[in-house]
PDB file of C-alpha atoms in Angstrom:
ATOM      1  CA  UNK A  81     -39.479  16.959  15.310  1.00 54.00           C
ATOM      2  CA  UNK A  82     -39.126  13.331  13.878  1.00 60.00           C
ATOM      3  CA  UNK A  83     -38.230  14.898  10.338  1.00 65.00           C
ATOM      4  CA  UNK A  84     -35.739  17.618  11.834  1.00 80.00           C
ATOM      5  CA  UNK A  85     -33.871  14.736  14.040  1.00 84.00           C
ATOM      6  CA  UNK A  86     -33.517  12.232  10.749  1.00 83.00           C
ATOM      7  CA  UNK A  87     -32.196  15.966   8.793  1.00 83.00           C
ATOM      8  CA  UNK A  88     -30.315  16.815  11.101  1.00 88.00           C
ATOM      9  CA  UNK A  89     -28.531  12.986  11.466  1.00 90.00           C
ATOM     10  CA  UNK A  90     -28.066  12.951   8.192  1.00 90.00           C
ATOM     11  CA  UNK A  91     -25.978  16.245   7.057  1.00 91.00           C
ATOM     12  CA  UNK A  92     -23.606  15.002  10.518  1.00 93.00           C
ATOM     13  CA  UNK A  93     -22.844  12.116   8.875  1.00 94.00           C
ATOM     14  CA  UNK A  94     -22.499  14.154   5.460  1.00 94.00           C
ATOM     15  CA  UNK A  95     -19.975  16.317   7.115  1.00 94.00           C
ATOM     16  CA  UNK A  96     -18.413  13.373   8.843  1.00 95.00           C
ATOM     17  CA  UNK A  97     -18.165  11.773   5.582  1.00 94.00           C
ATOM     18  CA  UNK A  98     -16.435  14.748   3.875  1.00 92.00           C
ATOM     19  CA  UNK A  99     -14.146  15.294   6.644  1.00 92.00           C
ATOM     20  CA  UNK A 100     -12.997  11.746   6.243  1.00 92.00           C
ATOM     21  CA  UNK A 101     -12.566  11.837   2.428  1.00 91.00           C
ATOM     22  CA  UNK A 102     -10.514  14.762   3.319  1.00 86.00           C
ATOM     23  CA  UNK A 103      -8.043  13.472   5.542  1.00 86.00           C
ATOM     24  CA  UNK A 104      -8.020  10.472   2.985  1.00 87.00           C
ATOM     25  CA  UNK A 105      -7.117  12.525   0.504  1.00 84.00           C
ATOM     26  CA  UNK A 106      -4.172  13.619   1.927  1.00 80.00           C
ATOM     27  CA  UNK A 107      -2.446  10.489   1.404  1.00 80.00           C
ATOM     28  CA  UNK A 108      -3.182   9.790  -1.624  1.00 78.00           C
ATOM     29  CA  UNK A 109       0.360  11.056  -3.452  1.00 72.00           C
ATOM     30  CA  UNK A 110      -1.059  13.356  -6.216  1.00 70.00           C
ATOM     31  CA  UNK A 111       2.599  14.775  -6.776  1.00 64.00           C
ATOM     32  CA  UNK A 112       3.344  11.731  -8.079  1.00 66.00           C
ATOM     33  CA  UNK A 113       0.286  11.763 -10.691  1.00 68.00           C
ATOM     34  CA  UNK A 114       0.761  16.133 -11.816  1.00 67.00           C
ATOM     35  CA  UNK A 115       4.187  17.108 -10.814  1.00 63.00           C
ATOM     36  CA  UNK A 116       2.451  20.322  -9.873  1.00 65.00           C
ATOM     37  CA  UNK A 117       2.471  21.531  -5.936  1.00 64.00           C
ATOM     38  CA  UNK A 118      -1.454  22.105  -4.021  1.00 67.00           C
ATOM     39  CA  UNK A 119      -3.332  19.579  -6.402  1.00 76.00           C
ATOM     40  CA  UNK A 120      -6.297  17.987  -5.069  1.00 80.00           C
ATOM     41  CA  UNK A 121      -8.366  15.864  -6.184  1.00 84.00           C
ATOM     42  CA  UNK A 122     -11.015  16.660  -4.113  1.00 86.00           C
ATOM     43  CA  UNK A 123     -13.266  13.969  -2.628  1.00 89.00           C
ATOM     44  CA  UNK A 124     -15.029  16.283  -0.504  1.00 90.00           C
ATOM     45  CA  UNK A 125     -17.132  17.667  -2.990  1.00 90.00           C
ATOM     46  CA  UNK A 126     -19.281  14.108  -3.726  1.00 92.00           C
ATOM     47  CA  UNK A 127     -20.318  14.955  -0.945  1.00 93.00           C
ATOM     48  CA  UNK A 128     -21.727  18.389  -1.094  1.00 91.00           C
ATOM     49  CA  UNK A 129     -22.973  17.082  -4.454  1.00 91.00           C
ATOM     50  CA  UNK A 130     -24.739  14.721  -2.924  1.00 92.00           C
ATOM     51  CA  UNK A 131     -26.248  17.007  -0.312  1.00 92.00           C
ATOM     52  CA  UNK A 132     -27.057  19.414  -2.978  1.00 91.00           C
ATOM     53  CA  UNK A 133     -28.711  17.206  -5.607  1.00 88.00           C
ATOM     54  CA  UNK A 134     -30.910  14.341  -2.885  1.00 87.00           C
ATOM     55  CA  UNK A 135     -31.278  17.026  -0.093  1.00 87.00           C
ATOM     56  CA  UNK A 136     -30.680  20.958  -1.591  1.00 88.00           C
ATOM     57  CA  UNK A 137     -29.305  23.550  -1.069  1.00 89.00           C
ATOM     58  CA  UNK A 138     -30.065  24.766   2.580  1.00 90.00           C
ATOM     59  CA  UNK A 139     -28.599  21.833   3.895  1.00 90.00           C
ATOM     60  CA  UNK A 140     -25.529  21.287   1.112  1.00 92.00           C
ATOM     61  CA  UNK A 141     -25.007  24.751   2.300  1.00 93.00           C
ATOM     62  CA  UNK A 142     -24.748  23.361   6.125  1.00 93.00           C
ATOM     63  CA  UNK A 143     -22.776  20.313   5.604  1.00 94.00           C
ATOM     64  CA  UNK A 144     -20.002  22.915   3.544  1.00 93.00           C
ATOM     65  CA  UNK A 145     -20.166  25.022   5.840  1.00 93.00           C
ATOM     66  CA  UNK A 146     -19.498  22.383   8.912  1.00 93.00           C
ATOM     67  CA  UNK A 147     -17.051  21.085   6.475  1.00 91.00           C
ATOM     68  CA  UNK A 148     -14.643  23.974   6.033  1.00 90.00           C
ATOM     69  CA  UNK A 149     -14.995  24.679  10.240  1.00 90.00           C
ATOM     70  CA  UNK A 150     -14.291  21.947  11.328  1.00 91.00           C
ATOM     71  CA  UNK A 151     -11.827  20.514   8.527  1.00 87.00           C
ATOM     72  CA  UNK A 152      -9.748  23.659   9.215  1.00 85.00           C
ATOM     73  CA  UNK A 153     -10.236  23.011  13.214  1.00 85.00           C
ATOM     74  CA  UNK A 154      -8.534  19.885  13.308  1.00 82.00           C
ATOM     75  CA  UNK A 155      -5.792  20.384  10.473  1.00 74.00           C
ATOM     76  CA  UNK A 156      -4.751  23.536  13.475  1.00 67.00           C
ATOM     77  CA  UNK A 157      -4.947  26.213  10.847  1.00 69.00           C
ATOM     78  CA  UNK A 158      -7.850  28.444  10.923  1.00 69.00           C
ATOM     79  CA  UNK A 159      -5.848  30.318   8.470  1.00 68.00           C
ATOM     80  CA  UNK A 160      -6.651  28.048   5.765  1.00 76.00           C
ATOM     81  CA  UNK A 161     -10.616  28.594   6.501  1.00 85.00           C
ATOM     82  CA  UNK A 162     -10.487  31.364   4.004  1.00 85.00           C
ATOM     83  CA  UNK A 163      -9.466  29.691   1.634  1.00 85.00           C
ATOM     84  CA  UNK A 164     -11.358  26.327   1.932  1.00 86.00           C
ATOM     85  CA  UNK A 165     -14.536  29.000   2.674  1.00 90.00           C
ATOM     86  CA  UNK A 166     -14.683  31.433   0.002  1.00 91.00           C
ATOM     87  CA  UNK A 167     -13.492  28.265  -2.956  1.00 91.00           C
ATOM     88  CA  UNK A 168     -16.665  25.937  -1.279  1.00 91.00           C
ATOM     89  CA  UNK A 169     -19.318  28.761  -1.670  1.00 93.00           C
ATOM     90  CA  UNK A 170     -18.095  29.888  -5.060  1.00 94.00           C
ATOM     91  CA  UNK A 171     -18.276  25.919  -5.681  1.00 94.00           C
ATOM     92  CA  UNK A 172     -21.361  25.542  -4.127  1.00 94.00           C
ATOM     93  CA  UNK A 173     -22.940  28.634  -5.969  1.00 94.00           C
ATOM     94  CA  UNK A 174     -21.980  27.308  -8.992  1.00 95.00           C
ATOM     95  CA  UNK A 175     -22.488  23.840  -9.016  1.00 94.00           C
ATOM     96  CA  UNK A 176     -26.509  25.074  -7.761  1.00 93.00           C
ATOM     97  CA  UNK A 177     -26.839  27.402 -10.595  1.00 94.00           C
ATOM     98  CA  UNK A 178     -25.925  24.216 -13.398  1.00 93.00           C
ATOM     99  CA  UNK A 179     -28.053  22.073 -11.513  1.00 91.00           C
ATOM    100  CA  UNK A 180     -30.641  24.202 -11.472  1.00 90.00           C
ATOM    101  CA  UNK A 181     -29.665  24.769 -15.187  1.00 88.00           C
ATOM    102  CA  UNK A 182     -30.669  21.177 -16.178  1.00 86.00           C
ATOM    103  CA  UNK A 183     -28.873  20.707 -19.134  1.00 90.00           C
ATOM    104  CA  UNK A 184     -25.345  19.284 -17.168  1.00 93.00           C
ATOM    105  CA  UNK A 185     -24.584  15.874 -15.634  1.00 93.00           C
ATOM    106  CA  UNK A 186     -23.080  15.293 -12.783  1.00 93.00           C
ATOM    107  CA  UNK A 187     -20.042  15.438 -14.583  1.00 95.00           C
ATOM    108  CA  UNK A 188     -20.239  18.828 -16.156  1.00 94.00           C
ATOM    109  CA  UNK A 189     -21.145  20.065 -12.570  1.00 95.00           C
ATOM    110  CA  UNK A 190     -18.500  18.698 -10.681  1.00 95.00           C
ATOM    111  CA  UNK A 191     -16.128  20.151 -13.118  1.00 96.00           C
ATOM    112  CA  UNK A 192     -18.076  23.454 -12.558  1.00 95.00           C
ATOM    113  CA  UNK A 193     -17.236  23.490  -9.424  1.00 94.00           C
ATOM    114  CA  UNK A 194     -14.112  21.927  -9.125  1.00 94.00           C
ATOM    115  CA  UNK A 195     -13.035  25.503 -11.742  1.00 95.00           C
ATOM    116  CA  UNK A 196     -14.858  27.909  -9.067  1.00 95.00           C
ATOM    117  CA  UNK A 197     -13.469  26.427  -6.417  1.00 93.00           C
ATOM    118  CA  UNK A 198      -9.808  26.815  -7.643  1.00 92.00           C
ATOM    119  CA  UNK A 199     -11.007  30.386  -8.971  1.00 94.00           C
ATOM    120  CA  UNK A 200     -12.770  31.207  -5.301  1.00 92.00           C
ATOM    121  CA  UNK A 201      -9.389  30.040  -3.811  1.00 88.00           C
ATOM    122  CA  UNK A 202      -6.964  32.176  -5.827  1.00 89.00           C
ATOM    123  CA  UNK A 203      -9.535  35.594  -5.227  1.00 90.00           C
ATOM    124  CA  UNK A 204      -8.890  34.280  -1.559  1.00 88.00           C
ATOM    125  CA  UNK A 205      -5.104  34.437  -2.113  1.00 83.00           C
ATOM    126  CA  UNK A 206      -5.361  37.431  -4.090  1.00 84.00           C
ATOM    127  CA  UNK A 207      -6.890  38.775  -0.842  1.00 85.00           C
ATOM    128  CA  UNK A 208      -4.493  37.790   1.607  1.00 80.00           C
ATOM    129  CA  UNK A 209      -1.717  38.553  -0.426  1.00 75.00           C
ATOM    130  CA  UNK A 210      -2.856  41.836  -0.945  1.00 75.00           C
ATOM    131  CA  UNK A 211      -1.117  41.663  -4.309  1.00 73.00           C
ATOM    132  CA  UNK A 212      -2.123  39.954  -8.132  1.00 78.00           C
ATOM    133  CA  UNK A 213       0.711  37.546  -8.788  1.00 75.00           C
ATOM    134  CA  UNK A 214      -1.302  34.543  -7.337  1.00 79.00           C
ATOM    135  CA  UNK A 215      -3.688  34.439 -10.912  1.00 84.00           C
ATOM    136  CA  UNK A 216      -0.839  33.242 -13.035  1.00 81.00           C
ATOM    137  CA  UNK A 217      -1.449  29.953 -11.210  1.00 84.00           C
ATOM    138  CA  UNK A 218      -4.357  30.090 -12.767  1.00 89.00           C
ATOM    139  CA  UNK A 219      -4.584  28.573 -15.749  1.00 91.00           C
ATOM    140  CA  UNK A 220      -2.748  25.749 -14.019  1.00 88.00           C
ATOM    141  CA  UNK A 221      -5.624  24.918 -11.988  1.00 90.00           C
ATOM    142  CA  UNK A 222      -8.191  25.156 -14.374  1.00 93.00           C
ATOM    143  CA  UNK A 223      -6.512  22.619 -16.541  1.00 93.00           C
ATOM    144  CA  UNK A 224      -6.273  20.142 -13.774  1.00 91.00           C
ATOM    145  CA  UNK A 225      -9.954  20.904 -12.570  1.00 92.00           C
ATOM    146  CA  UNK A 226     -11.280  19.709 -15.632  1.00 94.00           C
ATOM    147  CA  UNK A 227      -9.822  15.684 -14.795  1.00 92.00           C
ATOM    148  CA  UNK A 228     -10.283  16.869 -10.928  1.00 92.00           C
ATOM    149  CA  UNK A 229     -13.934  17.596 -12.191  1.00 93.00           C
ATOM    150  CA  UNK A 230     -14.621  14.661 -13.943  1.00 94.00           C
ATOM    151  CA  UNK A 231     -12.809  11.823 -11.187  1.00 92.00           C
ATOM    152  CA  UNK A 232     -14.851  13.410  -8.676  1.00 93.00           C
ATOM    153  CA  UNK A 233     -18.232  13.220 -10.874  1.00 93.00           C
ATOM    154  CA  UNK A 234     -17.109   9.910 -11.714  1.00 94.00           C
ATOM    155  CA  UNK A 235     -17.009   8.917  -8.108  1.00 93.00           C
ATOM    156  CA  UNK A 236     -20.340  11.166  -7.451  1.00 93.00           C
ATOM    157  CA  UNK A 237     -22.265   9.054 -10.741  1.00 93.00           C
ATOM    158  CA  UNK A 238     -21.578   5.384  -9.441  1.00 92.00           C
ATOM    159  CA  UNK A 239     -22.738   7.442  -5.263  1.00 91.00           C
ATOM    160  CA  UNK A 240     -25.590   8.957  -7.183  1.00 90.00           C
ATOM    161  CA  UNK A 241     -27.366   5.091  -9.408  1.00 90.00           C
ATOM    162  CA  UNK A 242     -26.284   3.614  -6.093  1.00 89.00           C
ATOM    163  CA  UNK A 243     -28.840   5.921  -4.457  1.00 87.00           C
ATOM    164  CA  UNK A 244     -31.425   6.217  -6.689  1.00 83.00           C
ATOM    165  CA  UNK A 245     -31.597   1.877  -7.186  1.00 84.00           C
ATOM    166  CA  UNK A 246     -32.106   1.765  -3.433  1.00 82.00           C
ATOM    167  CA  UNK A 247     -34.431   4.387  -3.541  1.00 78.00           C
ATOM    168  CA  UNK A 248     -32.836   6.513  -1.404  1.00 76.00           C
ATOM    169  CA  UNK A 249     -34.957   9.432  -3.293  1.00 70.00           C
ATOM    170  CA  UNK A 250     -38.262   8.357  -3.032  1.00 69.00           C
ATOM    171  CA  UNK A 251     -38.292   7.684   0.895  1.00 69.00           C
ATOM    172  CA  UNK A 252     -36.024  10.761   1.636  1.00 68.00           C
ATOM    173  CA  UNK A 253     -38.914  12.354   0.309  1.00 64.00           C
ATOM    174  CA  UNK A 254     -41.951  10.467   1.333  1.00 67.00           C
ATOM    175  CA  UNK A 255     -40.421  10.883   4.576  1.00 66.00           C
ATOM    176  CA  UNK A 256     -39.015  14.795   4.879  1.00 64.00           C
ATOM    177  CA  UNK A 257     -43.415  15.028   3.349  1.00 55.00           C
ATOM    178  CA  UNK A 258     -42.490  15.647  -0.180  1.00 52.00           C
ATOM    179  CA  UNK A 259     -40.269  18.568  -0.192  1.00 50.00           C
ATOM    180  CA  UNK A 260     -36.607  16.829  -0.222  1.00 47.00           C
ATOM    181  CA  UNK A 261     -35.211  14.707  -2.695  1.00 47.00           C
ATOM    182  CA  UNK A 262     -34.079  16.648  -6.492  1.00 47.00           C
ATOM    183  CA  UNK A 263     -32.887  13.509  -7.872  1.00 46.00           C
ATOM    184  CA  UNK A 264     -35.117  10.523  -8.196  1.00 38.00           C
TER     185      UNK A 264
ATOM    186  CA  UNK B  50     -33.990  14.192 -12.221  1.00 66.00           C
ATOM    187  CA  UNK B  51     -29.753  14.739 -12.190  1.00 79.00           C
ATOM    188  CA  UNK B  52     -27.998  12.901 -15.139  1.00 85.00           C
ATOM    189  CA  UNK B  53     -25.313  10.145 -14.134  1.00 85.00           C
ATOM    190  CA  UNK B  54     -24.448   9.913 -18.037  1.00 90.00           C
ATOM    191  CA  UNK B  55     -21.900  12.296 -19.745  1.00 91.00           C
ATOM    192  CA  UNK B  56     -23.275  14.004 -22.459  1.00 90.00           C
ATOM    193  CA  UNK B  57     -23.091  16.519 -24.702  1.00 93.00           C
ATOM    194  CA  UNK B  58     -23.080  19.794 -22.379  1.00 94.00           C
ATOM    195  CA  UNK B  59     -20.824  18.224 -20.320  1.00 93.00           C
ATOM    196  CA  UNK B  60     -17.906  17.789 -22.592  1.00 94.00           C
ATOM    197  CA  UNK B  61     -19.356  21.815 -24.009  1.00 95.00           C
ATOM    198  CA  UNK B  62     -18.094  22.358 -19.924  1.00 94.00           C
ATOM    199  CA  UNK B  63     -15.100  20.551 -20.111  1.00 95.00           C
ATOM    200  CA  UNK B  64     -14.048  23.011 -23.088  1.00 95.00           C
ATOM    201  CA  UNK B  65     -14.969  25.980 -21.710  1.00 95.00           C
ATOM    202  CA  UNK B  66     -13.418  25.741 -18.340  1.00 95.00           C
ATOM    203  CA  UNK B  67     -10.045  24.454 -20.584  1.00 95.00           C
ATOM    204  CA  UNK B  68     -10.756  27.841 -23.136  1.00 95.00           C
ATOM    205  CA  UNK B  69     -11.084  30.049 -20.125  1.00 95.00           C
ATOM    206  CA  UNK B  70      -7.464  28.266 -18.797  1.00 93.00           C
ATOM    207  CA  UNK B  71      -6.187  29.204 -22.219  1.00 94.00           C
ATOM    208  CA  UNK B  72      -7.371  32.390 -22.772  1.00 93.00           C
ATOM    209  CA  UNK B  73      -6.298  33.935 -19.067  1.00 90.00           C
ATOM    210  CA  UNK B  74      -2.638  32.344 -19.350  1.00 88.00           C
ATOM    211  CA  UNK B  75      -2.298  34.107 -23.181  1.00 87.00           C
ATOM    212  CA  UNK B  76      -3.293  36.698 -21.808  1.00 84.00           C
ATOM    213  CA  UNK B  77      -0.944  36.789 -18.603  1.00 78.00           C
ATOM    214  CA  UNK B  78       2.052  35.372 -22.175  1.00 75.00           C
ATOM    215  CA  UNK B  79       0.948  38.461 -24.027  1.00 73.00           C
ATOM    216  CA  UNK B  80       1.936  40.558 -21.171  1.00 62.00           C
ATOM    217  CA  UNK B  81       5.011  39.520 -20.883  1.00 60.00           C
ATOM    218  CA  UNK B  82       8.913  40.703 -21.898  1.00 57.00           C
ATOM    219  CA  UNK B  83      11.992  39.930 -20.683  1.00 56.00           C
ATOM    220  CA  UNK B  84      13.660  42.905 -21.029  1.00 61.00           C
ATOM    221  CA  UNK B  85      13.553  44.696 -17.670  1.00 72.00           C
ATOM    222  CA  UNK B  86      12.028  42.005 -15.561  1.00 83.00           C
ATOM    223  CA  UNK B  87      12.097  42.333 -12.095  1.00 85.00           C
ATOM    224  CA  UNK B  88      11.839  40.431  -9.433  1.00 89.00           C
ATOM    225  CA  UNK B  89      10.009  41.511  -6.504  1.00 88.00           C
ATOM    226  CA  UNK B  90       9.093  39.429  -2.911  1.00 89.00           C
ATOM    227  CA  UNK B  91       6.224  40.533  -1.137  1.00 86.00           C
ATOM    228  CA  UNK B  92       5.617  39.571   2.552  1.00 85.00           C
ATOM    229  CA  UNK B  93       2.503  39.990   3.790  1.00 80.00           C
ATOM    230  CA  UNK B  94       2.044  42.071   1.590  1.00 77.00           C
ATOM    231  CA  UNK B  95       4.734  44.657   1.626  1.00 83.00           C
ATOM    232  CA  UNK B  96       7.637  44.623  -0.803  1.00 85.00           C
ATOM    233  CA  UNK B  97      10.183  43.054   0.921  1.00 87.00           C
ATOM    234  CA  UNK B  98      13.269  42.562  -1.642  1.00 88.00           C
ATOM    235  CA  UNK B  99      13.209  43.520  -5.953  1.00 87.00           C
ATOM    236  CA  UNK B 100      15.841  42.466  -7.967  1.00 87.00           C
ATOM    237  CA  UNK B 101      16.788  42.712 -11.600  1.00 86.00           C
ATOM    238  CA  UNK B 102      15.767  39.353 -13.213  1.00 85.00           C
ATOM    239  CA  UNK B 103      18.697  39.321 -15.587  1.00 83.00           C
ATOM    240  CA  UNK B 104      22.328  40.200 -14.517  1.00 82.00           C
ATOM    241  CA  UNK B 105      21.158  39.120 -10.641  1.00 84.00           C
ATOM    242  CA  UNK B 106      22.537  36.287  -9.301  1.00 88.00           C
ATOM    243  CA  UNK B 107      22.650  35.086  -5.389  1.00 88.00           C
ATOM    244  CA  UNK B 108      20.491  33.557  -2.305  1.00 89.00           C
ATOM    245  CA  UNK B 109      18.450  36.542  -0.737  1.00 90.00           C
ATOM    246  CA  UNK B 110      16.929  35.557   2.857  1.00 89.00           C
ATOM    247  CA  UNK B 111      13.278  36.099   3.113  1.00 88.00           C
ATOM    248  CA  UNK B 112      11.934  37.068   6.928  1.00 85.00           C
ATOM    249  CA  UNK B 113       8.405  36.369   7.898  1.00 80.00           C
ATOM    250  CA  UNK B 114       5.848  33.876   9.864  1.00 80.00           C
ATOM    251  CA  UNK B 115       7.532  31.165   7.824  1.00 84.00           C
ATOM    252  CA  UNK B 116      11.230  32.140   6.482  1.00 86.00           C
ATOM    253  CA  UNK B 117      12.678  31.514   2.855  1.00 88.00           C
ATOM    254  CA  UNK B 118      15.851  31.860   0.912  1.00 90.00           C
ATOM    255  CA  UNK B 119      14.983  33.028  -2.486  1.00 91.00           C
ATOM    256  CA  UNK B 120      17.494  31.878  -5.319  1.00 91.00           C
ATOM    257  CA  UNK B 121      17.870  34.208  -8.760  1.00 90.00           C
ATOM    258  CA  UNK B 122      19.868  32.495 -10.995  1.00 89.00           C
ATOM    259  CA  UNK B 123      20.676  32.261 -14.978  1.00 86.00           C
ATOM    260  CA  UNK B 124      17.395  34.548 -14.913  1.00 86.00           C
ATOM    261  CA  UNK B 125      15.473  32.082 -12.884  1.00 89.00           C
ATOM    262  CA  UNK B 126      13.939  32.225  -9.665  1.00 91.00           C
ATOM    263  CA  UNK B 127      13.332  29.475  -7.314  1.00 91.00           C
ATOM    264  CA  UNK B 128      12.893  29.031  -3.605  1.00 90.00           C
ATOM    265  CA  UNK B 129      15.190  27.249  -1.181  1.00 87.00           C
ATOM    266  CA  UNK B 130      14.874  26.571   2.188  1.00 83.00           C
ATOM    267  CA  UNK B 131      11.734  27.288   3.386  1.00 83.00           C
ATOM    268  CA  UNK B 132      10.311  26.858   6.422  1.00 84.00           C
ATOM    269  CA  UNK B 133       6.664  26.011   5.628  1.00 80.00           C
ATOM    270  CA  UNK B 134       4.711  22.954   6.692  1.00 76.00           C
ATOM    271  CA  UNK B 135       3.309  22.810   3.285  1.00 75.00           C
ATOM    272  CA  UNK B 136       6.703  23.249   0.932  1.00 77.00           C
ATOM    273  CA  UNK B 137       4.526  23.904  -1.896  1.00 78.00           C
ATOM    274  CA  UNK B 138       6.614  27.071  -2.976  1.00 81.00           C
ATOM    275  CA  UNK B 139       9.781  25.312  -2.803  1.00 82.00           C
ATOM    276  CA  UNK B 140       7.981  22.236  -4.672  1.00 80.00           C
ATOM    277  CA  UNK B 141       7.500  24.585  -7.605  1.00 81.00           C
ATOM    278  CA  UNK B 142       9.579  24.927 -10.960  1.00 82.00           C
ATOM    279  CA  UNK B 143      11.715  28.248 -11.204  1.00 87.00           C
ATOM    280  CA  UNK B 144      10.170  30.765 -13.215  1.00 88.00           C
ATOM    281  CA  UNK B 145      11.981  33.261 -15.345  1.00 85.00           C
ATOM    282  CA  UNK B 146       8.803  35.158 -17.215  1.00 81.00           C
ATOM    283  CA  UNK B 147       6.576  37.924 -16.268  1.00 80.00           C
ATOM    284  CA  UNK B 148       3.474  37.188 -14.959  1.00 77.00           C
ATOM    285  CA  UNK B 149       4.458  33.976 -13.511  1.00 81.00           C
ATOM    286  CA  UNK B 150       4.677  33.450  -9.897  1.00 83.00           C
ATOM    287  CA  UNK B 151       5.197  31.688  -6.707  1.00 86.00           C
ATOM    288  CA  UNK B 152       3.111  31.878  -3.392  1.00 83.00           C
ATOM    289  CA  UNK B 153       3.735  30.415  -0.065  1.00 83.00           C
ATOM    290  CA  UNK B 154       0.280  31.003   1.669  1.00 78.00           C
ATOM    291  CA  UNK B 155       1.097  30.039   4.673  1.00 79.00           C
ATOM    292  CA  UNK B 156       4.078  32.557   5.065  1.00 80.00           C
ATOM    293  CA  UNK B 157       2.002  34.905   2.611  1.00 81.00           C
ATOM    294  CA  UNK B 158       5.419  35.025   0.873  1.00 85.00           C
ATOM    295  CA  UNK B 159       4.813  36.142  -2.753  1.00 86.00           C
ATOM    296  CA  UNK B 160       7.777  35.792  -5.531  1.00 88.00           C
ATOM    297  CA  UNK B 161       7.008  37.270  -8.946  1.00 87.00           C
ATOM    298  CA  UNK B 162       8.522  38.248 -11.719  1.00 86.00           C
ATOM    299  CA  UNK B 163       7.211  41.875 -12.702  1.00 80.00           C
ATOM    300  CA  UNK B 164       6.715  42.939 -16.804  1.00 69.00           C
ATOM    301  CA  UNK B 165       9.683  44.645 -18.158  1.00 59.00           C
ATOM    302  CA  UNK B 166       9.302  47.669 -20.900  1.00 50.00           C
ATOM    303  CA  UNK B 167       6.611  49.432 -19.280  1.00 42.00           C
ATOM    304  CA  UNK B 168       4.397  46.085 -20.488  1.00 43.00           C
ATOM    305  CA  UNK B 169       1.356  45.185 -18.402  1.00 43.00           C
ATOM    306  CA  UNK B 170       1.751  42.114 -15.782  1.00 45.00           C
ATOM    307  CA  UNK B 171      -1.751  41.176 -17.254  1.00 43.00           C
ATOM    308  CA  UNK B 172      -4.042  42.446 -19.699  1.00 38.00           C
ATOM    309  CA  UNK B 173      -7.923  41.459 -19.003  1.00 39.00           C
ATOM    310  CA  UNK B 174     -10.763  41.646 -22.030  1.00 34.00           C
TER     311      UNK B 174
END
């Protein structure tokens, strides 16, 4: 019972943090740095990465779904849900596979996730718009995904090092019966 | 254990993504021939406007949830006066080659230049 409450509380905190980062991200004038429409850093992916690496795919999936639904609800645009959900789910699958591969660091996993996120959103756009025209934007998005993914990867690496130094993984693993804590 | 330092495999992953972007861009560009290219505007999946790219000059209002105006001039196409709250379609630079497009996601409007001379819009694999 205690373990479940702890897990639920941590997932709720991570969801709130991801929503906050999504909001803060909108205040960053990306258009001044990269003069292209629709470019985002994807700061919320730091939280998804943390959940995936420290808590496992299940909780990470729950945090992602909650963040997508609540984000669309707060933004007042449920039409955006299909894009964030498709991109987010594809990114999650790719990042989980990249992590399981064991070769990539948090930087590489983040870049793969960013590229998958953009590819997923373009697929959703093609389905919603009922035309393949949106694919012409994918090369540009993939190039920006490398830089955005590396930046969020750097942020995630800092968080991971701090969490590891604080012994988060060991504490979490002990308190949740040794079943969690992918990163030590 | 998750590595927190950038390594060789991470560089390879970045290179692979960039290679994919380049391949896709070249594939789209290979199918692009300006001769006989047409500007096609779709609203919610239905064709709303079709005009030859070369020789067309004018502003064309497009109805929809968020109405916008498509401008065609000098072999280039761009969006003006969009009512969309995002405004991404207006921010996008003019397009001039087959395979390129301007997309308004909230309004579900696509402005695309389709290949002329019987060329494919996209060559894959």
